[in-house]
Structures are given as C-alpha cells and as structure tokens.
PDB file of C-alpha atoms in Angstrom:
ATOM      1  CA  UNK A   1     -21.349-122.595 -38.828  1.00  0.00           C
ATOM      2  CA  UNK A   2     -25.108-122.231 -37.406  1.00  0.00           C
ATOM      3  CA  UNK A   3     -26.259-123.185 -40.793  1.00  0.00           C
ATOM      4  CA  UNK A   4     -24.130-126.322 -41.345  1.00  0.00           C
ATOM      5  CA  UNK A   5     -25.490-127.835 -37.736  1.00  0.00           C
ATOM      6  CA  UNK A   6     -29.446-126.843 -39.092  1.00  0.00           C
ATOM      7  CA  UNK A   7     -28.486-128.919 -42.585  1.00  0.00           C
ATOM      8  CA  UNK A   8     -26.677-131.500 -40.882  1.00  0.00           C
ATOM      9  CA  UNK A   9     -29.301-132.261 -38.451  1.00  0.00           C
ATOM     10  CA  UNK A  10     -31.809-131.990 -41.370  1.00  0.00           C
ATOM     11  CA  UNK A  11     -29.876-134.361 -43.450  1.00  0.00           C
ATOM     12  CA  UNK A  12     -30.803-136.950 -40.455  1.00  0.00           C
ATOM     13  CA  UNK A  13     -34.069-136.544 -39.550  1.00  0.00           C
ATOM     14  CA  UNK A  14     -37.263-134.075 -40.389  1.00  0.00           C
ATOM     15  CA  UNK A  15     -37.616-131.932 -37.449  1.00  0.00           C
ATOM     16  CA  UNK A  16     -39.699-128.877 -36.399  1.00  0.00           C
ATOM     17  CA  UNK A  17     -37.749-125.980 -35.250  1.00  0.00           C
ATOM     18  CA  UNK A  18     -37.639-127.465 -31.459  1.00  0.00           C
ATOM     19  CA  UNK A  19     -36.623-130.615 -32.525  1.00  0.00           C
ATOM     20  CA  UNK A  20     -33.825-129.153 -35.085  1.00  0.00           C
ATOM     21  CA  UNK A  21     -32.723-127.248 -31.657  1.00  0.00           C
ATOM     22  CA  UNK A  22     -32.992-130.070 -29.174  1.00  0.00           C
ATOM     23  CA  UNK A  23     -30.610-132.705 -31.652  1.00  0.00           C
ATOM     24  CA  UNK A  24     -27.836-130.035 -32.459  1.00  0.00           C
ATOM     25  CA  UNK A  25     -27.656-129.673 -28.762  1.00  0.00           C
ATOM     26  CA  UNK A  26     -27.542-133.564 -28.139  1.00  0.00           C
ATOM     27  CA  UNK A  27     -24.730-133.934 -31.025  1.00  0.00           C
ATOM     28  CA  UNK A  28     -22.935-130.947 -30.792  1.00  0.00           C
ATOM     29  CA  UNK A  29     -23.559-130.130 -26.816  1.00  0.00           C
ATOM     30  CA  UNK A  30     -19.214-129.706 -26.416  1.00  0.00           C
ATOM     31  CA  UNK A  31     -19.011-127.158 -29.019  1.00  0.00           C
ATOM     32  CA  UNK A  32     -22.318-125.387 -29.785  1.00  0.00           C
ATOM     33  CA  UNK A  33     -25.566-124.708 -28.121  1.00  0.00           C
ATOM     34  CA  UNK A  34     -27.929-122.327 -30.649  1.00  0.00           C
ATOM     35  CA  UNK A  35     -30.942-120.365 -29.437  1.00  0.00           C
ATOM     36  CA  UNK A  36     -34.299-120.549 -31.214  1.00  0.00           C
ATOM     37  CA  UNK A  37     -33.137-116.623 -31.841  1.00  0.00           C
ATOM     38  CA  UNK A  38     -30.256-118.071 -34.071  1.00  0.00           C
ATOM     39  CA  UNK A  39     -31.989-121.098 -35.793  1.00  0.00           C
ATOM     40  CA  UNK A  40     -34.852-119.518 -36.971  1.00  0.00           C
ATOM     41  CA  UNK A  41     -33.049-116.687 -38.718  1.00  0.00           C
ATOM     42  CA  UNK A  42     -30.974-119.531 -40.163  1.00  0.00           C
ATOM     43  CA  UNK A  43     -33.787-121.637 -41.048  1.00  0.00           C
ATOM     44  CA  UNK A  44     -35.820-118.348 -43.123  1.00  0.00           C
ATOM     45  CA  UNK A  45     -32.627-118.025 -45.118  1.00  0.00           C
ATOM     46  CA  UNK A  46     -31.954-121.768 -46.077  1.00  0.00           C
ATOM     47  CA  UNK A  47     -35.575-121.871 -47.232  1.00  0.00           C
ATOM     48  CA  UNK A  48     -34.951-119.039 -49.350  1.00  0.00           C
ATOM     49  CA  UNK A  49     -32.162-120.485 -50.597  1.00  0.00           C
ATOM     50  CA  UNK A  50     -34.186-123.515 -51.530  1.00  0.00           C
ATOM     51  CA  UNK A  51     -32.183-125.787 -48.704  1.00  0.00           C
ATOM     52  CA  UNK A  52     -34.943-126.453 -46.629  1.00  0.00           C
ATOM     53  CA  UNK A  53     -38.538-126.992 -47.256  1.00  0.00           C
ATOM     54  CA  UNK A  54     -41.644-127.188 -44.690  1.00  0.00           C
ATOM     55  CA  UNK A  55     -44.673-129.044 -44.223  1.00  0.00           C
ATOM     56  CA  UNK A  56     -47.268-127.762 -41.938  1.00  0.00           C
ATOM     57  CA  UNK A  57     -49.007-130.306 -39.744  1.00  0.00           C
ATOM     58  CA  UNK A  58     -51.243-130.131 -36.838  1.00  0.00           C
ATOM     59  CA  UNK A  59     -50.010-131.768 -33.680  1.00  0.00           C
ATOM     60  CA  UNK A  60     -52.226-133.987 -31.108  1.00  0.00           C
ATOM     61  CA  UNK A  61     -52.160-130.823 -29.293  1.00  0.00           C
ATOM     62  CA  UNK A  62     -53.948-129.095 -32.009  1.00  0.00           C
ATOM     63  CA  UNK A  63     -50.984-126.498 -33.085  1.00  0.00           C
ATOM     64  CA  UNK A  64     -50.053-125.798 -36.336  1.00  0.00           C
ATOM     65  CA  UNK A  65     -46.250-126.972 -37.089  1.00  0.00           C
ATOM     66  CA  UNK A  66     -43.558-126.793 -39.631  1.00  0.00           C
ATOM     67  CA  UNK A  67     -41.946-130.019 -40.360  1.00  0.00           C
ATOM     68  CA  UNK A  68     -38.663-128.852 -41.976  1.00  0.00           C
ATOM     69  CA  UNK A  69     -36.568-131.370 -44.189  1.00  0.00           C
ATOM     70  CA  UNK A  70     -33.586-130.969 -46.308  1.00  0.00           C
ATOM     71  CA  UNK A  71     -33.960-130.319 -50.316  1.00  0.00           C
ATOM     72  CA  UNK A  72     -31.144-132.052 -52.669  1.00  0.00           C
ATOM     73  CA  UNK A  73     -29.845-128.737 -53.264  1.00  0.00           C
ATOM     74  CA  UNK A  74     -29.836-128.217 -49.092  1.00  0.00           C
ATOM     75  CA  UNK A  75     -27.787-131.698 -49.537  1.00  0.00           C
ATOM     76  CA  UNK A  76     -25.078-129.986 -52.200  1.00  0.00           C
ATOM     77  CA  UNK A  77     -24.936-126.626 -50.230  1.00  0.00           C
ATOM     78  CA  UNK A  78     -24.293-128.155 -46.912  1.00  0.00           C
ATOM     79  CA  UNK A  79     -21.228-130.624 -48.833  1.00  0.00           C
ATOM     80  CA  UNK A  80     -19.675-126.945 -50.255  1.00  0.00           C
ATOM     81  CA  UNK A  81     -20.330-125.332 -46.763  1.00  0.00           C
ATOM     82  CA  UNK A  82     -18.306-128.193 -44.874  1.00  0.00           C
ATOM     83  CA  UNK A  83     -15.710-127.969 -48.011  1.00  0.00           C
ATOM     84  CA  UNK A  84     -15.114-123.959 -48.217  1.00  0.00           C
ATOM     85  CA  UNK A  85     -15.565-123.430 -44.469  1.00  0.00           C
ATOM     86  CA  UNK A  86     -13.874-120.378 -43.911  1.00  0.00           C
ATOM     87  CA  UNK A  87     -11.572-120.103 -40.069  1.00  0.00           C
ATOM     88  CA  UNK A  88     -12.038-116.190 -39.279  1.00  0.00           C
ATOM     89  CA  UNK A  89     -11.676-116.595 -35.743  1.00  0.00           C
ATOM     90  CA  UNK A  90      -8.600-118.191 -34.200  1.00  0.00           C
ATOM     91  CA  UNK A  91     -10.650-118.332 -30.503  1.00  0.00           C
ATOM     92  CA  UNK A  92     -13.120-120.493 -32.367  1.00  0.00           C
ATOM     93  CA  UNK A  93     -11.039-122.738 -33.893  1.00  0.00           C
ATOM     94  CA  UNK A  94     -11.130-125.943 -32.079  1.00  0.00           C
ATOM     95  CA  UNK A  95     -15.166-125.832 -31.829  1.00  0.00           C
ATOM     96  CA  UNK A  96     -15.188-125.453 -35.826  1.00  0.00           C
ATOM     97  CA  UNK A  97     -12.936-128.007 -36.244  1.00  0.00           C
ATOM     98  CA  UNK A  98     -14.730-130.317 -33.831  1.00  0.00           C
ATOM     99  CA  UNK A  99     -18.285-129.687 -35.594  1.00  0.00           C
ATOM    100  CA  UNK A 100     -16.441-130.099 -39.024  1.00  0.00           C
ATOM    101  CA  UNK A 101     -15.160-133.716 -38.129  1.00  0.00           C
ATOM    102  CA  UNK A 102     -18.498-134.620 -36.818  1.00  0.00           C
ATOM    103  CA  UNK A 103     -20.423-133.567 -39.669  1.00  0.00           C
ATOM    104  CA  UNK A 104     -18.018-135.007 -42.096  1.00  0.00           C
ATOM    105  CA  UNK A 105     -19.822-138.221 -42.452  1.00  0.00           C
ATOM    106  CA  UNK A 106     -22.020-136.663 -45.029  1.00  0.00           C
ATOM    107  CA  UNK A 107     -19.192-136.211 -47.343  1.00  0.00           C
ATOM    108  CA  UNK A 108     -17.615-139.126 -49.586  1.00  0.00           C
ATOM    109  CA  UNK A 109     -14.012-140.155 -48.780  1.00  0.00           C
ATOM    110  CA  UNK A 110     -12.324-137.477 -51.172  1.00  0.00           C
ATOM    111  CA  UNK A 111     -13.995-134.879 -49.887  1.00  0.00           C
ATOM    112  CA  UNK A 112     -13.441-135.741 -46.578  1.00  0.00           C
ATOM    113  CA  UNK A 113      -9.375-136.090 -46.904  1.00  0.00           C
ATOM    114  CA  UNK A 114      -9.975-132.172 -48.248  1.00  0.00           C
ATOM    115  CA  UNK A 115     -12.037-131.318 -45.418  1.00  0.00           C
ATOM    116  CA  UNK A 116      -9.632-132.566 -43.158  1.00  0.00           C
ATOM    117  CA  UNK A 117      -6.271-131.095 -45.036  1.00  0.00           C
ATOM    118  CA  UNK A 118      -8.438-127.600 -44.732  1.00  0.00           C
ATOM    119  CA  UNK A 119      -8.690-128.208 -40.906  1.00  0.00           C
ATOM    120  CA  UNK A 120      -5.400-129.843 -40.155  1.00  0.00           C
ATOM    121  CA  UNK A 121      -3.885-126.550 -41.641  1.00  0.00           C
ATOM    122  CA  UNK A 122      -5.656-124.437 -39.524  1.00  0.00           C
ATOM    123  CA  UNK A 123      -5.134-126.135 -36.451  1.00  0.00           C
ATOM    124  CA  UNK A 124      -0.926-126.584 -37.301  1.00  0.00           C
ATOM    125  CA  UNK A 125      -1.274-122.702 -37.552  1.00  0.00           C
ATOM    126  CA  UNK A 126      -3.269-122.103 -34.596  1.00  0.00           C
ATOM    127  CA  UNK A 127      -0.401-124.508 -32.597  1.00  0.00           C
ATOM    128  CA  UNK A 128       2.241-122.802 -34.384  1.00  0.00           C
ATOM    129  CA  UNK A 129       0.887-119.181 -32.616  1.00  0.00           C
ATOM    130  CA  UNK A 130       0.088-120.664 -29.286  1.00  0.00           C
ATOM    131  CA  UNK A 131       3.386-122.284 -29.277  1.00  0.00           C
ATOM    132  CA  UNK A 132       5.289-118.667 -30.061  1.00  0.00           C
ATOM    133  CA  UNK A 133       2.795-117.605 -27.501  1.00  0.00           C
ATOM    134  CA  UNK A 134       4.359-119.466 -24.833  1.00  0.00           C
ATOM    135  CA  UNK A 135       7.985-118.952 -25.878  1.00  0.00           C
ATOM    136  CA  UNK A 136       7.445-115.045 -26.026  1.00  0.00           C
ATOM    137  CA  UNK A 137       9.696-113.486 -23.012  1.00  0.00           C
ATOM    138  CA  UNK A 138       7.415-110.823 -23.060  1.00  0.00           C
ATOM    139  CA  UNK A 139       4.406-112.593 -22.426  1.00  0.00           C
ATOM    140  CA  UNK A 140       4.845-112.876 -18.849  1.00  0.00           C
ATOM    141  CA  UNK A 141       1.850-115.908 -18.524  1.00  0.00           C
ATOM    142  CA  UNK A 142       1.486-117.209 -14.749  1.00  0.00           C
ATOM    143  CA  UNK A 143       1.748-121.036 -13.971  1.00  0.00           C
ATOM    144  CA  UNK A 144      -2.193-121.584 -14.354  1.00  0.00           C
ATOM    145  CA  UNK A 145      -2.273-119.334 -17.580  1.00  0.00           C
ATOM    146  CA  UNK A 146       0.293-121.938 -19.078  1.00  0.00           C
ATOM    147  CA  UNK A 147      -1.325-125.153 -17.442  1.00  0.00           C
ATOM    148  CA  UNK A 148      -4.091-123.576 -19.480  1.00  0.00           C
ATOM    149  CA  UNK A 149      -2.817-123.029 -22.689  1.00  0.00           C
ATOM    150  CA  UNK A 150      -0.819-126.284 -22.482  1.00  0.00           C
ATOM    151  CA  UNK A 151      -4.144-128.079 -22.354  1.00  0.00           C
ATOM    152  CA  UNK A 152      -5.175-126.922 -25.207  1.00  0.00           C
ATOM    153  CA  UNK A 153      -2.242-127.996 -27.089  1.00  0.00           C
ATOM    154  CA  UNK A 154      -3.015-131.524 -25.659  1.00  0.00           C
ATOM    155  CA  UNK A 155      -6.328-131.020 -27.227  1.00  0.00           C
ATOM    156  CA  UNK A 156      -4.713-129.622 -30.437  1.00  0.00           C
ATOM    157  CA  UNK A 157      -2.281-132.771 -30.408  1.00  0.00           C
ATOM    158  CA  UNK A 158      -5.378-134.998 -30.393  1.00  0.00           C
ATOM    159  CA  UNK A 159      -7.221-133.392 -33.097  1.00  0.00           C
ATOM    160  CA  UNK A 160      -4.201-133.605 -35.154  1.00  0.00           C
ATOM    161  CA  UNK A 161      -3.868-137.242 -34.819  1.00  0.00           C
ATOM    162  CA  UNK A 162      -7.780-137.502 -35.610  1.00  0.00           C
ATOM    163  CA  UNK A 163      -7.069-135.556 -38.830  1.00  0.00           C
ATOM    164  CA  UNK A 164      -3.665-137.249 -40.207  1.00  0.00           C
TER     165      UNK A 164
END
C-alpha cells in the first residue's frame, strides 16, 4: 500500500521524501501514517523499477535535496497496482478500501468501475464474516464489544453505498 500512496502523491506533486510524507499524512491521515523508514525503501524500490526519478537540488538552507517525480511508467504502475490490489488481511480492509477509493481519481471511468467492484466484493465478504461472528452463539461478545462491531458494520454499509 505504501507504494500506491507514494505514487499517488507524486502523480499530483513533485516532492522530497519529507514533503511526500507530509502530503500522504495530510491526504490519508485517517487511513495511513507511514514513517520515513517505510517511505525511503519504498521510494528506492520504485526508483529501481523506473517508476520515479529524482533531481538533486540545493535548498535555500544549502542542503542537497532529492525532488522525486513520477515517470510515465510509474503512472501505469500506479494504475495497475490500484486495479490488481489484493486484500490479504481482513483487519486492514476498511482502510485499504478507503485509500483505494481516494486514489481512484487517477483512473478512467471503466477502470474505476473495476476497482470499485473489487473493493465491493471484499467489503461484502467482510460484512458477511462480521454478521456471522455476531450471530455465532459461541462468540460470547460483551455488550460493548457488540456495539463496536456494529459501528464497524455501519462504516461498511457507508462504503457499500459509495461503491455501488
């Protein structure tokens, strides 16, 4: 997911690693807050894949900074990453779907529909699993636990509306 976040930000702005981090946090603060320790290796990987390139510039403070920008191949890579995203961890589905929806403006309408369908399918599976867990008599949830789970179901319902 970090690669998607970086490429999305660089599709909008040329940025140093610090500015990229700041922009990711500003745009996706509810869903992700990556550290420089996560962004830096991802940028190096993306650079190795020719998805991003940089220009070294001297700052006003006299320091050499790398200004990253997305390449045409990087834009294709971003679009492909959005369309082929695999949901591997149920605990992260809601955040991942939210990030993918927020980054979907780089896609054309047909690709958006495909992305939304993938997200919707995964959200519906998660909803079914949650409902099954709530209805399972062997899961002895406390009242407060049930309220928290029902709150998540409400969030899921909202995402389903967005995706349909």
